[in-house]
Each structure stands twice: as structure tokens, then as C-alpha cells.
Amino acid sequence: MKTALILEGGGMRGLYTAGVLDAMLDDKIKYDSIYGVSAGAVFGVNYLSKQKGRVLRYNKKYVNDKRYMSFSSFIKTGNFINKQFAYYDVPFKYDIFDEETYSKSKTNFYAVMTNIETGEAEYPKIINCGIQIEELRASSALPFLSKPVQINDKKYLDGGIADAIPIKKAIEEGYDKIVVVLTRPIEYRKKKSNKILPKLFYSKYPNFIESINTRYSRYNETLDYIENLEKKKKIIVIRPSKFIKISRVEKDPNKLQEMYDLGTYDYNEIKKDLKKYLK
């Protein structure tokens, strides 16, 4: 039996995922592989480093720090989430990521990135977070609010554009027990996006523009696909049991705490079914 955990992104909605993962850590649940998308990648690696509470702690501490994420950073650097402070200073100086524990994990961790030239998803295996921090940054680099992240000779942005919930990828790779953590309630569906902005920002990358413009329909189809698998009891889905109004770049620490607490609550509500399923 091969098991996989899929972590959707969503910016600061990812605090929900952090709450789920921290509660899951208490139960010492292990997977063969984890697929993290955007915030699901950046926050998800802490599951393998076994640092319960770290994601909530550093986000609440720095969320209103201009060095962390701000329009000031966007104007100065082209990145709303500051590259140096958020991805280098915080994990390596201020709230240190436990690379040693991460490296000892037998679980494969894949971050999902969108190649802006092809418009398609890529799934690099994250063996060392320190060395591969740019892959994690690329996975969570928000379109319009981030510069493309260059890795070797290619450029990348938010993995959620090309493959927001890589359930089909996991199935293709042969995983037969799959747990999906979503960051929106069950009734949510994406609406058609404005087509003007992508043309203004990414005129040199027609495939990426197409990927942005079709994202809503592909995302909604994936949700339908997931719900069908869920009804057949082929997968387990953990999603917010209620709506919390929270921005992708939320600045209110209380909202972050509320989202995290909901994740913990929802996991505890489903954990008996989850453990039975994984057996």
C-alpha cells in the first residue's frame, strides 16, 4: 500500500493546513509521499521536520513586519513576500528550520511549481530545504505580486496555477491511499478570472496566460473529481467545516489563529475515519 498526502495552497489560508498537520503530528501519522502546493509546500515541510507550532508561531510574529510581506517590499523588490527575510532570515536565523530532522524522514516531499514558459506543473523532490529553498519559494510565488523565480535557466511561479490539487498526479504515480487537505469549504468553486491582467503582466508567456485563464475551470473540475472519489470512499478529504473570511495575504494574527484552530478541530473530527482508512 502506497500512501500520499496532498496539501492545497491558498496563502494565509494555509494556516488551516498547519493546524491539521500539527494535530496529525500528535498521532504520528506517516505517508510515503507528500505533495505540497504553494503555502502547502512552504508550511508542509514542517511536518517532516516535526516542528509543531512553528508555522503558526512565525506567521503571527512577523505577519505585520514590513520585512516579511508588504507593499513596501513589493515596490522595493518586486516581491510582496520578501525573498530575503521570509525565505532566508526567518528559517535560518530567527525561527530555525530543523533540516537535520527533515533529512532523516523517509517520506518523499514534492513541491509543485508552474513553469511560466510551458504553463505546466513541475514536481521537484525536496531533499534539502536549505539548498532547495528557491523551489519552495517558486511554489508559493504569487502571480502579479512576485517576480518569477529563476531556477537554472527556467522561470517559475505559484504551483497552484498549473496544478492546485495534484490528486491525479498522485494517482498516476500509483498511490492507492490518498489524503487531501483543502483550504476552502465544500461549497466553494472558483469564478472565471479577469483576462486583462495576465496579458499585461505576462505577454511574453502565452502558455502561462492560458494556464491562468483556464485555472478556474480546471480547479472546479478537480474539486468535482475529488468529491466523487470521496463519496466512493476512495480518498479522505479534510476541508474547512465553516467559512472564515481571510485574505491570501491576511495581516490579522487573530484570523491566522482562528484558521489554525479550525484545522485542528476538523482533523480531530475525522481522525478516526482517517486512521481506519490508512490501515
CSV table of C-alpha atoms in Angstrom, one decimal:
chain,number,residue,atom,x,y,z
A,1,MET,CA,0.0,0.0,0.0
A,2,LYS,CA,1.3,3.4,-1.0
A,3,THR,CA,0.0,6.5,0.8
A,4,ALA,CA,0.1,10.1,-0.2
A,5,LEU,CA,-0.8,13.4,1.4
A,6,ILE,CA,-1.8,16.3,-0.8
A,7,LEU,CA,-1.7,19.9,0.6
A,8,GLU,CA,-3.5,22.7,-1.2
A,9,GLY,CA,-2.2,26.2,-1.1
A,10,GLY,CA,-4.1,29.5,-0.6
A,11,GLY,CA,-1.7,31.9,1.1
A,12,MET,CA,-2.6,32.5,4.7
A,13,ARG,CA,-5.5,30.1,4.4
A,14,GLY,CA,-2.6,27.6,4.7
A,15,LEU,CA,-2.8,28.2,8.4
A,16,TYR,CA,-5.7,25.8,8.3
A,17,THR,CA,-3.3,23.2,6.9
A,18,ALA,CA,-0.8,24.0,9.6
A,19,GLY,CA,-3.5,23.2,12.2
A,20,VAL,CA,-4.3,19.9,10.5
A,21,LEU,CA,-0.7,18.9,10.2
A,22,ASP,CA,0.2,19.8,13.8
A,23,ALA,CA,-2.7,17.7,15.1
A,24,MET,CA,-1.6,14.9,12.7
A,25,LEU,CA,1.9,15.1,14.1
A,26,ASP,CA,0.5,14.2,17.6
A,27,ASP,CA,-0.9,11.0,16.1
A,28,LYS,CA,2.4,10.2,14.4
A,29,ILE,CA,0.7,9.5,11.1
A,30,LYS,CA,3.2,8.8,8.3
A,31,TYR,CA,2.9,8.9,4.5
A,32,ASP,CA,5.1,7.6,1.7
A,33,SER,CA,4.9,10.9,-0.1
A,34,ILE,CA,3.6,14.4,0.4
A,35,TYR,CA,2.7,16.9,-2.4
A,36,GLY,CA,2.7,20.5,-1.3
A,37,VAL,CA,1.3,23.3,-3.4
A,38,SER,CA,2.3,26.9,-2.7
A,39,ALA,CA,1.6,27.6,1.0
A,40,GLY,CA,1.0,23.8,1.3
A,41,ALA,CA,4.7,23.3,0.3
A,42,VAL,CA,6.2,26.1,2.5
A,43,PHE,CA,4.2,25.1,5.5
A,44,GLY,CA,4.1,21.4,4.8
A,45,VAL,CA,7.8,20.8,5.1
A,46,ASN,CA,7.5,21.4,8.8
A,47,TYR,CA,5.5,18.2,9.1
A,48,LEU,CA,8.7,16.2,8.2
A,49,SER,CA,10.9,18.4,10.4
A,50,LYS,CA,8.4,17.7,13.2
A,51,GLN,CA,8.2,21.3,14.3
A,52,LYS,CA,4.8,21.5,15.8
A,53,GLY,CA,3.6,25.1,16.1
A,54,ARG,CA,6.4,26.7,14.1
A,55,VAL,CA,4.2,27.8,11.2
A,56,LEU,CA,1.7,29.5,13.4
A,57,ARG,CA,4.4,31.0,15.6
A,58,TYR,CA,6.5,32.7,13.0
A,59,ASN,CA,3.5,33.9,10.9
A,60,LYS,CA,1.8,35.5,13.9
A,61,LYS,CA,5.1,37.1,15.0
A,62,TYR,CA,6.1,38.6,11.6
A,63,VAL,CA,2.8,39.0,9.7
A,64,ASN,CA,2.8,42.7,10.3
A,65,ASP,CA,6.5,43.2,9.9
A,66,LYS,CA,7.3,45.1,6.7
A,67,ARG,CA,10.3,43.0,6.2
A,68,TYR,CA,8.1,39.9,5.9
A,69,MET,CA,5.4,40.8,3.5
A,70,SER,CA,4.3,44.3,2.5
A,71,PHE,CA,3.6,46.6,-0.4
A,72,SER,CA,6.8,48.3,0.7
A,73,SER,CA,8.7,45.1,-0.1
A,74,PHE,CA,6.8,44.8,-3.4
A,75,ILE,CA,7.8,48.3,-4.5
A,76,LYS,CA,11.4,47.8,-3.5
A,77,THR,CA,12.0,44.2,-4.6
A,78,GLY,CA,9.1,43.2,-6.9
A,79,ASN,CA,8.0,40.6,-4.3
A,80,PHE,CA,5.2,41.2,-1.9
A,81,ILE,CA,6.5,38.4,0.3
A,82,ASN,CA,10.1,39.5,0.9
A,83,LYS,CA,12.6,37.0,-0.5
A,84,GLN,CA,15.5,37.7,1.9
A,85,PHE,CA,13.5,38.0,5.1
A,86,ALA,CA,10.8,35.4,4.6
A,87,TYR,CA,12.7,32.7,2.9
A,88,TYR,CA,16.3,33.1,4.3
A,89,ASP,CA,16.3,35.2,7.5
A,90,VAL,CA,13.3,33.6,9.2
A,91,PRO,CA,14.1,29.9,8.6
A,92,PHE,CA,17.9,30.2,9.0
A,93,LYS,CA,18.2,32.9,11.7
A,94,TYR,CA,15.1,33.8,13.6
A,95,ASP,CA,12.9,30.6,13.8
A,96,ILE,CA,15.3,28.0,12.6
A,97,PHE,CA,14.0,25.1,10.4
A,98,ASP,CA,15.2,21.7,11.6
A,99,GLU,CA,16.9,20.5,8.5
A,100,GLU,CA,18.5,17.5,10.3
A,101,THR,CA,15.2,16.0,11.3
A,102,TYR,CA,13.7,16.7,7.9
A,103,SER,CA,16.6,14.9,6.2
A,104,LYS,CA,16.0,11.8,8.3
A,105,SER,CA,12.4,11.4,7.2
A,106,LYS,CA,11.7,8.5,4.9
A,107,THR,CA,8.8,10.4,3.3
A,108,ASN,CA,9.2,11.9,-0.1
A,109,PHE,CA,8.2,15.6,-0.3
A,110,TYR,CA,7.3,17.2,-3.7
A,111,ALA,CA,6.7,20.9,-4.2
A,112,VAL,CA,4.5,21.9,-7.2
A,113,MET,CA,5.7,24.8,-9.4
A,114,THR,CA,4.4,26.3,-12.6
A,115,ASN,CA,6.9,26.7,-15.4
A,116,ILE,CA,5.8,30.1,-16.9
A,117,GLU,CA,7.2,29.2,-20.4
A,118,THR,CA,5.3,26.0,-20.7
A,119,GLY,CA,2.4,26.8,-18.4
A,120,GLU,CA,2.7,23.3,-17.0
A,121,ALA,CA,3.4,21.9,-13.5
A,122,GLU,CA,6.7,20.5,-12.4
A,123,TYR,CA,7.1,18.4,-9.2
A,124,PRO,CA,10.7,18.7,-7.8
A,125,LYS,CA,11.5,16.4,-4.9
A,126,ILE,CA,12.7,18.5,-2.0
A,127,ILE,CA,15.6,16.6,-0.5
A,128,ASN,CA,17.2,19.5,1.4
A,129,CYS,CA,15.0,22.6,2.1
A,130,GLY,CA,18.0,24.9,2.7
A,131,ILE,CA,19.6,24.0,-0.7
A,132,GLN,CA,16.2,23.9,-2.5
A,133,ILE,CA,14.6,27.0,-0.8
A,134,GLU,CA,14.1,28.5,-4.3
A,135,GLU,CA,12.0,25.6,-5.3
A,136,LEU,CA,9.8,26.2,-2.3
A,137,ARG,CA,9.7,29.9,-3.0
A,138,ALA,CA,8.8,29.3,-6.6
A,139,SER,CA,5.9,27.1,-5.5
A,140,SER,CA,4.4,29.9,-3.4
A,141,ALA,CA,5.4,32.9,-5.6
A,142,LEU,CA,2.0,34.7,-6.1
A,143,PRO,CA,1.3,35.8,-9.7
A,144,PHE,CA,1.2,39.6,-10.1
A,145,LEU,CA,2.8,40.0,-6.6
A,146,SER,CA,6.0,38.2,-7.2
A,147,LYS,CA,8.8,38.2,-9.7
A,148,PRO,CA,9.3,34.8,-11.5
A,149,VAL,CA,11.7,32.7,-9.6
A,150,GLN,CA,14.6,31.6,-11.8
A,151,ILE,CA,16.0,28.1,-11.2
A,152,ASN,CA,18.8,27.1,-13.6
A,153,ASP,CA,17.6,28.5,-16.9
A,154,LYS,CA,13.9,28.3,-16.2
A,155,LYS,CA,11.3,30.6,-14.6
A,156,TYR,CA,8.6,29.6,-12.2
A,157,LEU,CA,5.6,30.9,-10.3
A,158,ASP,CA,2.9,29.6,-8.0
A,159,GLY,CA,2.3,25.8,-8.4
A,160,GLY,CA,-1.4,26.4,-7.9
A,161,ILE,CA,-1.8,27.9,-11.3
A,162,ALA,CA,-1.0,24.7,-13.2
A,163,ASP,CA,-2.0,22.0,-10.6
A,164,ALA,CA,-3.7,23.4,-7.5
A,165,ILE,CA,-4.6,20.0,-6.1
A,166,PRO,CA,-2.4,17.2,-7.6
A,167,ILE,CA,-4.7,14.3,-6.9
A,168,LYS,CA,-4.4,13.0,-10.5
A,169,LYS,CA,-0.7,13.2,-10.3
A,170,ALA,CA,-0.7,11.1,-7.1
A,171,ILE,CA,-3.0,8.5,-8.7
A,172,GLU,CA,-0.8,8.3,-11.8
A,173,GLU,CA,2.2,7.7,-9.6
A,174,GLY,CA,0.5,4.7,-8.1
A,175,TYR,CA,-0.7,5.9,-4.7
A,176,ASP,CA,-3.8,4.0,-3.6
A,177,LYS,CA,-4.5,5.6,-0.2
A,178,ILE,CA,-4.7,9.4,-0.6
A,179,VAL,CA,-5.5,12.1,2.0
A,180,VAL,CA,-6.3,15.6,0.6
A,181,VAL,CA,-6.2,18.8,2.8
A,182,LEU,CA,-8.1,21.6,1.2
A,183,THR,CA,-8.3,25.2,2.4
A,184,ARG,CA,-11.8,26.1,1.2
A,185,PRO,CA,-15.2,24.8,2.4
A,186,ILE,CA,-17.0,22.1,0.4
A,187,GLU,CA,-19.4,24.6,-1.4
A,188,TYR,CA,-16.6,26.7,-2.8
A,189,ARG,CA,-15.9,27.0,-6.6
A,190,LYS,CA,-13.7,29.4,-8.4
A,191,LYS,CA,-15.1,32.1,-10.7
A,192,LYS,CA,-13.8,33.0,-14.1
A,193,SER,CA,-10.9,35.4,-13.8
A,194,ASN,CA,-10.1,38.7,-15.4
A,195,LYS,CA,-8.2,38.1,-18.7
A,196,ILE,CA,-6.6,41.6,-18.9
A,197,LEU,CA,-4.1,41.4,-16.1
A,198,PRO,CA,-2.4,38.2,-17.3
A,199,LYS,CA,-1.9,39.9,-20.7
A,200,LEU,CA,-0.4,43.0,-19.1
A,201,PHE,CA,2.0,41.1,-16.8
A,202,TYR,CA,2.9,38.0,-18.9
A,203,SER,CA,2.6,39.0,-22.5
A,204,LYS,CA,5.9,37.1,-23.3
A,205,TYR,CA,4.4,33.8,-21.9
A,206,PRO,CA,1.3,32.8,-23.8
A,207,ASN,CA,1.2,29.3,-22.3
A,208,PHE,CA,1.2,30.8,-18.8
A,209,ILE,CA,-1.6,33.2,-19.7
A,210,GLU,CA,-3.6,30.3,-21.0
A,211,SER,CA,-2.9,28.4,-17.7
A,212,ILE,CA,-4.1,31.4,-15.6
A,213,ASN,CA,-7.2,31.9,-17.7
A,214,THR,CA,-8.2,28.2,-17.6
A,215,ARG,CA,-7.3,27.7,-13.9
A,216,TYR,CA,-10.8,28.2,-12.6
A,217,SER,CA,-12.4,25.5,-14.8
A,218,ARG,CA,-9.6,23.0,-14.2
A,219,TYR,CA,-9.8,23.7,-10.4
A,220,ASN,CA,-13.5,23.2,-10.3
A,221,GLU,CA,-13.3,20.0,-12.3
A,222,THR,CA,-10.7,18.7,-9.9
A,223,LEU,CA,-13.0,19.5,-6.9
A,224,ASP,CA,-15.8,17.6,-8.6
A,225,TYR,CA,-13.4,14.7,-9.2
A,226,ILE,CA,-12.3,14.8,-5.6
A,227,GLU,CA,-15.8,14.8,-4.3
A,228,ASN,CA,-16.7,11.8,-6.5
A,229,LEU,CA,-13.7,9.9,-5.1
A,230,GLU,CA,-14.7,10.9,-1.6
A,231,LYS,CA,-18.3,9.7,-2.0
A,232,LYS,CA,-16.9,6.3,-3.1
A,233,LYS,CA,-14.7,6.3,0.0
A,234,LYS,CA,-11.5,6.0,-2.1
A,235,ILE,CA,-9.9,9.0,-0.6
A,236,ILE,CA,-10.1,11.1,2.6
A,237,VAL,CA,-10.6,14.8,2.4
A,238,ILE,CA,-10.1,17.3,5.2
A,239,ARG,CA,-11.5,20.8,4.5
A,240,PRO,CA,-12.8,23.8,6.5
A,241,SER,CA,-16.1,22.9,8.1
A,242,LYS,CA,-17.1,26.6,8.1
A,243,PHE,CA,-16.2,29.7,6.2
A,244,ILE,CA,-13.7,32.1,7.7
A,245,LYS,CA,-13.2,35.4,5.9
A,246,ILE,CA,-9.4,35.5,5.4
A,247,SER,CA,-7.2,37.1,2.8
A,248,ARG,CA,-4.4,35.3,1.0
A,249,VAL,CA,-2.1,38.0,2.5
A,250,GLU,CA,-4.0,38.3,5.8
A,251,LYS,CA,-2.5,40.6,8.4
A,252,ASP,CA,-4.7,39.9,11.4
A,253,PRO,CA,-2.9,37.4,13.8
A,254,ASN,CA,-6.3,36.5,15.3
A,255,LYS,CA,-7.6,35.4,11.9
A,256,LEU,CA,-4.5,33.2,11.5
A,257,GLN,CA,-5.1,31.7,14.9
A,258,GLU,CA,-8.8,31.1,14.0
A,259,MET,CA,-7.9,29.3,10.8
A,260,TYR,CA,-5.3,27.2,12.5
A,261,ASP,CA,-7.7,26.2,15.3
A,262,LEU,CA,-10.3,25.2,12.7
A,263,GLY,CA,-7.7,22.9,11.1
A,264,THR,CA,-7.0,21.2,14.4
A,265,TYR,CA,-10.7,20.9,15.2
A,266,ASP,CA,-11.6,19.4,11.8
A,267,TYR,CA,-8.8,16.9,11.9
A,268,ASN,CA,-9.9,15.7,15.3
A,269,GLU,CA,-13.4,15.2,13.9
A,270,ILE,CA,-12.2,13.0,11.1
A,271,LYS,CA,-9.2,11.3,12.6
A,272,LYS,CA,-10.9,8.0,13.5
A,273,ASP,CA,-12.0,7.6,9.9
A,274,LEU,CA,-8.6,8.6,8.7
A,275,LYS,CA,-6.7,6.1,10.8
A,276,LYS,CA,-9.2,3.3,9.7
A,277,TYR,CA,-8.7,4.3,6.1
A,278,LEU,CA,-4.9,4.2,6.3
A,279,LYS,CA,-4.9,0.8,7.9
